mmCIF file of C-alpha atoms in Angstrom:
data_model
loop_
_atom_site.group_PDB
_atom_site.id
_atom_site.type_symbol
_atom_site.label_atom_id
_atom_site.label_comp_id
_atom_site.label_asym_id
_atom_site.label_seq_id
_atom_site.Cartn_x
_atom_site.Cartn_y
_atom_site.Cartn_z
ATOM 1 C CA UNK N 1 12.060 -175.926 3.782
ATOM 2 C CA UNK N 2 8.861 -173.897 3.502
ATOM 3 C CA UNK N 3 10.035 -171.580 1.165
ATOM 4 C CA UNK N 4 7.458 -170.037 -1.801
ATOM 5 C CA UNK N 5 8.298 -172.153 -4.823
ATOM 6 C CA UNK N 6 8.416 -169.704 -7.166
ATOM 7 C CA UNK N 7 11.270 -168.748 -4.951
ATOM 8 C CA UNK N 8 12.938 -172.289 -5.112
ATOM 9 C CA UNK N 9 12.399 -171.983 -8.666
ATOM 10 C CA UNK N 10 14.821 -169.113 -8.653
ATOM 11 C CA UNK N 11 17.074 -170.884 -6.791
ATOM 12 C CA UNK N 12 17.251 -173.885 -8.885
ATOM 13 C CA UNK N 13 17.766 -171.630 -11.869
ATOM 14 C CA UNK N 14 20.469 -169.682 -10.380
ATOM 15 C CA UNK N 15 22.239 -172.892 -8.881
ATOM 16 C CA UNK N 16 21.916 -173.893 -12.352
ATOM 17 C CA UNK N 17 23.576 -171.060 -14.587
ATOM 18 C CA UNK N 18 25.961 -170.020 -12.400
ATOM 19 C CA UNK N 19 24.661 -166.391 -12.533
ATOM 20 C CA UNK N 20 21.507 -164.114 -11.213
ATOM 21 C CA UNK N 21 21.227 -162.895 -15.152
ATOM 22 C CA UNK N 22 21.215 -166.759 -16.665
ATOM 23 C CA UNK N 23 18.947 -167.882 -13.291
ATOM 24 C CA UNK N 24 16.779 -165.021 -14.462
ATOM 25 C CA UNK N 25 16.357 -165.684 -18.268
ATOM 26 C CA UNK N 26 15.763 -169.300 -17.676
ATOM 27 C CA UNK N 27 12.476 -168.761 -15.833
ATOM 28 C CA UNK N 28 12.250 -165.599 -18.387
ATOM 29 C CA UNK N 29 11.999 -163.059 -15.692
ATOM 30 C CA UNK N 30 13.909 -160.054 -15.315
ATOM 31 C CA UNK N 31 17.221 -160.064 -12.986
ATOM 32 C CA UNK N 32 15.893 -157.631 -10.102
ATOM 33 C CA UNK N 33 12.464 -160.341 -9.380
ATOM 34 C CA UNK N 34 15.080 -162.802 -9.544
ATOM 35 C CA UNK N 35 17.439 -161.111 -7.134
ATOM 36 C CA UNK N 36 14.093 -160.293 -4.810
ATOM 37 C CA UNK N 37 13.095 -163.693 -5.057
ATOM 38 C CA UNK N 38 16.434 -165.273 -3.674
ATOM 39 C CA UNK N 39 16.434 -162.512 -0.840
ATOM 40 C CA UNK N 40 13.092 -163.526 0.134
ATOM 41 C CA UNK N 41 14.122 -167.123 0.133
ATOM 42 C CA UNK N 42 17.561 -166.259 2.358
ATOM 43 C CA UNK N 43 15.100 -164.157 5.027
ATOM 44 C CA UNK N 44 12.956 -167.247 5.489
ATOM 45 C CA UNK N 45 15.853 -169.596 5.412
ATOM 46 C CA UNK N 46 17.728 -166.874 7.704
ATOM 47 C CA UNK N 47 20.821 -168.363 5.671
ATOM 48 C CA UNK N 48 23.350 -167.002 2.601
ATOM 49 C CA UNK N 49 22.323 -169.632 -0.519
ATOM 50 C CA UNK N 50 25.197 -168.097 -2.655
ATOM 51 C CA UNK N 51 28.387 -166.528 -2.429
ATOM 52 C CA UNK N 52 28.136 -163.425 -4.694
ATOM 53 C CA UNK N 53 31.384 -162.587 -6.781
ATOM 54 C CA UNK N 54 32.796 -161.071 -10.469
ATOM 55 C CA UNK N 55 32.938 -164.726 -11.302
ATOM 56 C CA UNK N 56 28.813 -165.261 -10.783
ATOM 57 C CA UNK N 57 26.892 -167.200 -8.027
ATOM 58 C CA UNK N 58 28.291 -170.460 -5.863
ATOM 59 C CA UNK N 59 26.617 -171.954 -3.681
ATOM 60 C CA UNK N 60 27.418 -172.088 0.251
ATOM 61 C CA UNK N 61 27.087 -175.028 2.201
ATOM 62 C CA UNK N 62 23.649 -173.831 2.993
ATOM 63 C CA UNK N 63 22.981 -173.300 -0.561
ATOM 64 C CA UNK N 64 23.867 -176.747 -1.478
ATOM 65 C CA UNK N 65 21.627 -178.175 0.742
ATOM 66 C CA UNK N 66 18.660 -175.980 0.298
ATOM 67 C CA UNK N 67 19.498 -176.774 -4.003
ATOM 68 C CA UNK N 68 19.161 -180.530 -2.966
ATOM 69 C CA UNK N 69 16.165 -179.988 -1.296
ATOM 70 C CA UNK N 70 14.320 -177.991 -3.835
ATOM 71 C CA UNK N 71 15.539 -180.385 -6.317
ATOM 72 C CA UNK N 72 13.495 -183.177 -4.589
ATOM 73 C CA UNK N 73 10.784 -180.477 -4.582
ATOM 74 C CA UNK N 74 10.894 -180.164 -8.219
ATOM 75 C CA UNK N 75 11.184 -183.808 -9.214
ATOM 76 C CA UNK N 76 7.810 -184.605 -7.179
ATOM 77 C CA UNK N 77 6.219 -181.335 -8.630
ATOM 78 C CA UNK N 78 7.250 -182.581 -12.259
ATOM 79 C CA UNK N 79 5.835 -186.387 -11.423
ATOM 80 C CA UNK N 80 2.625 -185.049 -9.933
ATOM 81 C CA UNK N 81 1.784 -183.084 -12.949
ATOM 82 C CA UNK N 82 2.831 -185.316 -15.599
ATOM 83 C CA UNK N 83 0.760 -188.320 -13.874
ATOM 84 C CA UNK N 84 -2.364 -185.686 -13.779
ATOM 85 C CA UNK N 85 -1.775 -184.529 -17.700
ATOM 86 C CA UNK N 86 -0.981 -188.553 -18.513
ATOM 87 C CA UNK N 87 -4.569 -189.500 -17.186
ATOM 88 C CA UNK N 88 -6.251 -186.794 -18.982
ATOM 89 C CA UNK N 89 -4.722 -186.809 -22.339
ATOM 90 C CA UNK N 90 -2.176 -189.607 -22.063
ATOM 91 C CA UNK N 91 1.806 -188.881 -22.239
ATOM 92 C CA UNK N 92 2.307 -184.933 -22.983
ATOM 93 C CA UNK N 93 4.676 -181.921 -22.802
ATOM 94 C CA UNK N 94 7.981 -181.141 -23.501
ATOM 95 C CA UNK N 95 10.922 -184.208 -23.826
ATOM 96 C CA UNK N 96 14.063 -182.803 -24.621
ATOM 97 C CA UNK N 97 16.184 -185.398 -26.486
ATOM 98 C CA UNK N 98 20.336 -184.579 -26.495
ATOM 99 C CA UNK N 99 23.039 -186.475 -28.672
ATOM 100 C CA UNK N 100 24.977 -186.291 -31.709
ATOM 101 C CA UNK N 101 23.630 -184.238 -34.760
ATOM 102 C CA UNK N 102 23.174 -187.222 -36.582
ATOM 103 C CA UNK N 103 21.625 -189.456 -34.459
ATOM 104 C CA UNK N 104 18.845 -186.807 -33.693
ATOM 105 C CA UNK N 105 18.417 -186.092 -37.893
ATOM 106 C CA UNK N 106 17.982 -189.985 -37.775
ATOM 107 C CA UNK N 107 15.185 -190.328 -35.569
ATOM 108 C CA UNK N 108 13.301 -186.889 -37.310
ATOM 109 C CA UNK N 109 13.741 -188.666 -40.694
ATOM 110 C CA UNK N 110 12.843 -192.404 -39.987
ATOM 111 C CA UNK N 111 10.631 -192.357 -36.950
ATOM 112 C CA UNK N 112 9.763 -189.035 -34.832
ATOM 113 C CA UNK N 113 6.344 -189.049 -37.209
ATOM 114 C CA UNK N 114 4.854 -192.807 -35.553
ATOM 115 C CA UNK N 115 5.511 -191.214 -32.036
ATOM 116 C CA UNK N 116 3.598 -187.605 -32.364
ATOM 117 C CA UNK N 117 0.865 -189.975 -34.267
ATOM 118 C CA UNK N 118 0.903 -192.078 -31.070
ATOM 119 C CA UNK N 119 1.208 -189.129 -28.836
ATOM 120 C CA UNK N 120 -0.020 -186.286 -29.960
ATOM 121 C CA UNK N 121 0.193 -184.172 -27.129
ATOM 122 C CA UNK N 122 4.036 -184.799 -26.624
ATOM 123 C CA UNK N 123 7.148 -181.856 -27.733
ATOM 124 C CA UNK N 124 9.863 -183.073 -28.715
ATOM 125 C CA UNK N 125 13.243 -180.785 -28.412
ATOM 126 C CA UNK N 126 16.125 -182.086 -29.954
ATOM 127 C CA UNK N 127 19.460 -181.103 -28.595
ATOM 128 C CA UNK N 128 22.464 -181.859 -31.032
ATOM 129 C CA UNK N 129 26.122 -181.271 -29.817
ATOM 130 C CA UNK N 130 29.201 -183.495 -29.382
ATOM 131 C CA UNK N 131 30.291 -182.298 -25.631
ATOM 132 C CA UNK N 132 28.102 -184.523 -22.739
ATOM 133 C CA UNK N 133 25.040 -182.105 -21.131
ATOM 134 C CA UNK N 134 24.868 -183.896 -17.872
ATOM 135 C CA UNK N 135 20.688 -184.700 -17.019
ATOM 136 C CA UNK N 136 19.288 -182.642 -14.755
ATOM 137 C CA UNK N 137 17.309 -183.920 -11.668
ATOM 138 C CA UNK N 138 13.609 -183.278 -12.736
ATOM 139 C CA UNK N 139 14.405 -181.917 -16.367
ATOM 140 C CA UNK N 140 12.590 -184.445 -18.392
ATOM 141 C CA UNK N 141 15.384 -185.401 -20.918
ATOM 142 C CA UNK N 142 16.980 -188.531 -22.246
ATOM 143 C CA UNK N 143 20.813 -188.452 -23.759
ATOM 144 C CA UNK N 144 21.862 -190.478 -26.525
ATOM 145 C CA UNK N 145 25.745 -191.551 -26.228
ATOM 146 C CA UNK N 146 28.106 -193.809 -27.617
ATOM 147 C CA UNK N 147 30.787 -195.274 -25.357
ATOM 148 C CA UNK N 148 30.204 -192.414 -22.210
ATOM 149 C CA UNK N 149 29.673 -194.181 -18.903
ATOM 150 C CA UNK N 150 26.555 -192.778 -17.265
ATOM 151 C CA UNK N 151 27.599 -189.792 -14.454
ATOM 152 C CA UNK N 152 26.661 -190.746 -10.601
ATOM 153 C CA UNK N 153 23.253 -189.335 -11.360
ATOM 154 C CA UNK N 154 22.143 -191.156 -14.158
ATOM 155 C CA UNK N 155 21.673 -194.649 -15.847
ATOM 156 C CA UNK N 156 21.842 -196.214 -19.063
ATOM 157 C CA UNK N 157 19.832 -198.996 -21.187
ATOM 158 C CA UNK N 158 21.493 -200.506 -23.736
ATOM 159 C CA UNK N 159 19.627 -199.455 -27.230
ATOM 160 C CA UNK N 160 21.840 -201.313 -29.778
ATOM 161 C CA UNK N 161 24.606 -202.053 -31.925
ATOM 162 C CA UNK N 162 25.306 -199.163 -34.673
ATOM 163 C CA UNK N 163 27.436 -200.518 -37.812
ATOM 164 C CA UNK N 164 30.033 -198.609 -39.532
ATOM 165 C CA UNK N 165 32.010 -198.776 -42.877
ATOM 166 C CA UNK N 166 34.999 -196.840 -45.155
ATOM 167 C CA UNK N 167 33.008 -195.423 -47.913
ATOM 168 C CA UNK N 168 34.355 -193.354 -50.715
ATOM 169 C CA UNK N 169 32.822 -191.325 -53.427
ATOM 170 C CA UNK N 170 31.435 -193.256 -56.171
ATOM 171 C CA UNK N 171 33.841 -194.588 -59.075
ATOM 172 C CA UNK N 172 36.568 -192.871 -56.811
ATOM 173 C CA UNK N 173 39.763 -194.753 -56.474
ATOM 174 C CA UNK N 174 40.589 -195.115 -52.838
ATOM 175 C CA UNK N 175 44.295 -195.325 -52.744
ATOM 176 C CA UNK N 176 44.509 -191.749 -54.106
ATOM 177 C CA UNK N 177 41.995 -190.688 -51.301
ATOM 178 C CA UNK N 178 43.303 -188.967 -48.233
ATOM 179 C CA UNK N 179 40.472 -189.482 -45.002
ATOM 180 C CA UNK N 180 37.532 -187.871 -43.188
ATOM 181 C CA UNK N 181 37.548 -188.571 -40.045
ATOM 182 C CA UNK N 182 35.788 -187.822 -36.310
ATOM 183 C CA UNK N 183 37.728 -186.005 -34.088
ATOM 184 C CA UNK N 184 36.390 -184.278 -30.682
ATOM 185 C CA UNK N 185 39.225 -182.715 -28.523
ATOM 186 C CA UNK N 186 37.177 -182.936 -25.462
ATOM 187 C CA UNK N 187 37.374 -186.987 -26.214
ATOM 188 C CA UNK N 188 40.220 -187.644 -28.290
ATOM 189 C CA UNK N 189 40.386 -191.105 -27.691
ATOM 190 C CA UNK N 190 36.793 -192.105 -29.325
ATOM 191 C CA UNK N 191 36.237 -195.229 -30.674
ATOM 192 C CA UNK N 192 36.345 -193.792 -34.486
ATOM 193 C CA UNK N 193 39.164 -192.130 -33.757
ATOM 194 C CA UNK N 194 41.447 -194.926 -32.671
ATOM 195 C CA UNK N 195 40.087 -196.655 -35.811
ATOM 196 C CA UNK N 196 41.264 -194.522 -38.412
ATOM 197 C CA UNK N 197 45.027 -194.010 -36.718
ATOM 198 C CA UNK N 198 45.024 -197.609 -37.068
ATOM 199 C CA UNK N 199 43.814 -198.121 -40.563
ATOM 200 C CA UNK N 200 45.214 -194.738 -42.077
ATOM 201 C CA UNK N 201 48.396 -195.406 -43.577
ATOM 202 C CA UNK N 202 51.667 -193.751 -43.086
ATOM 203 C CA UNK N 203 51.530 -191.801 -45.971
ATOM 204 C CA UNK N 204 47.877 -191.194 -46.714
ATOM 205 C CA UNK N 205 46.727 -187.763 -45.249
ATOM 206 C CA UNK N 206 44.133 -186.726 -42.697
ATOM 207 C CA UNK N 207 42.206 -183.846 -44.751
ATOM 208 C CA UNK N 208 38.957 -183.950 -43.075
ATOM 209 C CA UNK N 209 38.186 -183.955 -39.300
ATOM 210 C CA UNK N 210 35.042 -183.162 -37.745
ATOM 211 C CA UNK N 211 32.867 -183.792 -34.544
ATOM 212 C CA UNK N 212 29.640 -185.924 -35.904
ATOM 213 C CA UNK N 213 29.190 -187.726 -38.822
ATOM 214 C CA UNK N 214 26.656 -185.496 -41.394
ATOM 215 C CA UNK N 215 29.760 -183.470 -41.598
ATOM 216 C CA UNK N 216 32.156 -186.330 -42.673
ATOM 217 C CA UNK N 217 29.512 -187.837 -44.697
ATOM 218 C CA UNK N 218 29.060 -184.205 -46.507
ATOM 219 C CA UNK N 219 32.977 -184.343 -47.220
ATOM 220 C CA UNK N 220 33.034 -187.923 -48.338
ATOM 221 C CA UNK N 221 30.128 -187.094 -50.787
ATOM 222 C CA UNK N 222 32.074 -184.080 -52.178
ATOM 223 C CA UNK N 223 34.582 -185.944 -53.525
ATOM 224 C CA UNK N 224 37.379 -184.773 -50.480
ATOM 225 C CA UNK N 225 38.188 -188.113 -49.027
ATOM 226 C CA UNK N 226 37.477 -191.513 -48.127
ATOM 227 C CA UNK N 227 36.165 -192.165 -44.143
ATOM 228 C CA UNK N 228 34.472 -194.457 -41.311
ATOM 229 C CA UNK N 229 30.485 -193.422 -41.732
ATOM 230 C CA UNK N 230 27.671 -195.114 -39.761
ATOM 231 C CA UNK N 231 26.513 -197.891 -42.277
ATOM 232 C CA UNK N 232 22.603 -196.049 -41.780
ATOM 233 C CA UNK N 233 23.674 -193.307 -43.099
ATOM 234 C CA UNK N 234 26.042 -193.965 -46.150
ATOM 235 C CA UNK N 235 24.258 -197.360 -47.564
ATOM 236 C CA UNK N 236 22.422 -196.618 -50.627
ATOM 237 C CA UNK N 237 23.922 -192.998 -51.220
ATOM 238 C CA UNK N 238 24.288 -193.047 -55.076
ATOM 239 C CA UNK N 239 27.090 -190.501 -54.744
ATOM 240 C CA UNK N 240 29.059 -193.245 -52.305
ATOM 241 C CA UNK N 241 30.274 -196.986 -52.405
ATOM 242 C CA UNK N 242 31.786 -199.197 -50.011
ATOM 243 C CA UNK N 243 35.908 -199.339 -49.924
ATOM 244 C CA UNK N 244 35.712 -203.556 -48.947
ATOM 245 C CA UNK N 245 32.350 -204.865 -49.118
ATOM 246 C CA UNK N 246 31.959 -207.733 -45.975
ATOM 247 C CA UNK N 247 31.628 -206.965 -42.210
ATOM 248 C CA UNK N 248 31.508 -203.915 -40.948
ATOM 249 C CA UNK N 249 34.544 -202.301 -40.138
ATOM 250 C CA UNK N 250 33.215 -201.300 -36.224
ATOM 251 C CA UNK N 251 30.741 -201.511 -34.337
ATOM 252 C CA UNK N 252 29.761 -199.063 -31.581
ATOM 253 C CA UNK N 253 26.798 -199.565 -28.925
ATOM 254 C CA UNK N 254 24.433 -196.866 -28.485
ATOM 255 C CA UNK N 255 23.179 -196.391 -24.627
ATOM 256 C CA UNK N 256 20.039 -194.040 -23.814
ATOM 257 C CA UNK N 257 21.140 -191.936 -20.367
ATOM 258 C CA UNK N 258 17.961 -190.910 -17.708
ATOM 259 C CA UNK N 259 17.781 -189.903 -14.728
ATOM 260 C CA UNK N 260 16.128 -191.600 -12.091
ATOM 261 C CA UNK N 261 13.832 -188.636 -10.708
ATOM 262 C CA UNK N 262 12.260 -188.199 -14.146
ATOM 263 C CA UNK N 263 11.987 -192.217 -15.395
ATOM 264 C CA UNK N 264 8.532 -192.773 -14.009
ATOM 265 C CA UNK N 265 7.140 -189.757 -15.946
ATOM 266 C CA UNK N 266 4.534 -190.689 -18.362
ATOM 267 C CA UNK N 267 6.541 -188.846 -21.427
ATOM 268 C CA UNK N 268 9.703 -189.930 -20.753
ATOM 269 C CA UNK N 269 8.390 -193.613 -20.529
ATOM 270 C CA UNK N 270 6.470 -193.455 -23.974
ATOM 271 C CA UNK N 271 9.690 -191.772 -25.247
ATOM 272 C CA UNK N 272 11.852 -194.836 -24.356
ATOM 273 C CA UNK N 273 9.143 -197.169 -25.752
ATOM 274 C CA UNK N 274 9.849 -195.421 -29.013
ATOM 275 C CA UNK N 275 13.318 -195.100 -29.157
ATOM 276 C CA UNK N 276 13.419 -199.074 -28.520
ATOM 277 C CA UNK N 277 11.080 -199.974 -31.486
ATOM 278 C CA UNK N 278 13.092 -197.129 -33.800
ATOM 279 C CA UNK N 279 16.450 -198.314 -33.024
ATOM 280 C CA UNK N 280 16.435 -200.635 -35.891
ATOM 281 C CA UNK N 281 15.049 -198.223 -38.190
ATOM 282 C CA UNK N 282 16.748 -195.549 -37.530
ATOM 283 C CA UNK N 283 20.146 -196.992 -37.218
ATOM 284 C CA UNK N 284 20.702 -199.486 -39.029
ATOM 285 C CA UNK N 285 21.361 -199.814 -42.781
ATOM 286 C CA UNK N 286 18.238 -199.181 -45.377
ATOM 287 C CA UNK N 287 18.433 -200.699 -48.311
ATOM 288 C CA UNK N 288 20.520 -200.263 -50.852
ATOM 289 C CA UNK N 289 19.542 -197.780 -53.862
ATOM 290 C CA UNK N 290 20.877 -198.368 -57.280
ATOM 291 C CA UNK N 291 23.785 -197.530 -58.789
ATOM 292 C CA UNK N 292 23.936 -193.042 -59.831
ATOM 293 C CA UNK N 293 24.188 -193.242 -63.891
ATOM 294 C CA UNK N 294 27.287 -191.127 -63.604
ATOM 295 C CA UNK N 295 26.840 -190.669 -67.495
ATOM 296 C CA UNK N 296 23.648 -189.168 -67.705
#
């Protein structure tokens, strides 16, 4: 492949969104460059890259493999500059960071201030949502997931061991308490899930359900129900209190996802570093704050 790569870049982005208009406003350039770029491209390559339709772009056979190549393309681009950058001002530019809501309020609050102190020339972009983003080769991003099996093209390192507990609101008397729970109907057979059906009686009623745990832990606070909260985020609330004080109730592992085209890159390594050292501040219970004087 010889082709220009601001042209491959076009192709990537198209191959990516689907469309010539989403190709186009992810390189923020307007649709007719795009569409002059990609005809360029299939001149040299003498070859259709995409299928044109009402639906948006697929790739042909041809297409697929001229994506793969440009994708290897990309990935050594993306090393060769970071490596440059790295020796000149250490690990720098964008990391984009994707997980749960929580998790990523988490590492802001406890932690994300040690690593721009370390780093200073690193941006971090946080990406919060419940349904998987799969990694994309040469994107330098890292995907924090409980429970999801890495895809074909990507890996995962274990981080740790997240605790979790039935809290109520404070003074609050549980048996009169329906439950918040987490719910995703893309995975309805999550680990917090399939504790709650267990542990929610017959009659007690499911008032709360909700895809990441800020939003359970906001519902728990109000005074709605009682519910299964991540033990670093509910311990020393003065608005909550444990429902049986002991072991936690679960226990759910944490994995960080990369891909293997962007691990070597200097950002993505110092990001790992410091998601290893925060785990245990980030995720795991702070000390407890004293009782709320409910009187005053």
């Amino acid at each position: 492949m010889t082709g220009n790569w601001d042209d491959l870049k076009v192709l990537l982005a198209i191959g990516r969104a689907g469309t010539l208009t989403g190709g186009a406003a992810m390189l923020n350039i307007d649709q007719s460059t795009a569409g002059r770029r990609l005809a360029a491209l299939e001149a040299e390559l003498g070859a259709i890259l995409f299928i044109r339709s009402k639906f948006g772009f697929t790739p042909t056979e041809a297409g697929q493999a001229a994506i793969a190549r440009a994708q290897e393309i990309e990935a050594r681009t993306l090393q060769l500059s970071d490596a440059v950058a790295a020796a000149d001002r250490g690990p720098s530019g964008l990391v984009r960071i994707i997980g749960n809501p929580w998790t990523m309020v988490r590492l802001v609050e406890t932690s994300l201030p040690a690593l721009l102190a370390r780093h200073p020339n690193l941006d971090i972009r946080t990406i919060g949502g419940a349904l998987r983003r799969s990694l994309a080769r040469g994107e330098a991003a890292i995907a924090l997931w409980f429970e999801m099996p890495p895809d074909h093209t990507e890996f995962a390192i274990r981080l740790g061991e997240v605790p979790y507990a039935i809290y109520k609101p404070r003074g609050a008397d549980a048996s009169k308490l329906g439950w918040a729970a987490f719910w995703d109907d893309e995975a309805p057979r999550r680990a917090p899930t399939r504790w709650t059906e267990r542990a929610r009686g017959a009659e007690e009623r499911l008032v709360l359900t909700a895809t990441d745990s800020s939003v359970i832990l906001a519902g728990i606070r109000g005074g709605l129900a009682k519910g299964l909260l991540p033990m670093c985020l509910a311990e020393g609330d003065p608005l909550l209190e444990r429902v049986d004080p002991g072991p936690p109730e679960l226990t759910r592992v944490l994995h960080l996802h990369a891909h293997p085209d962007t691990i070597q890159m200097a950002r993505i390594q110092a990001t790992i570093a410091w998601l290893r050292e925060s785990f245990s501040r980030a995720f795991t219970p702070c000390a407890a704050a004293p009782p709320l004087d409910l009187a005053a």
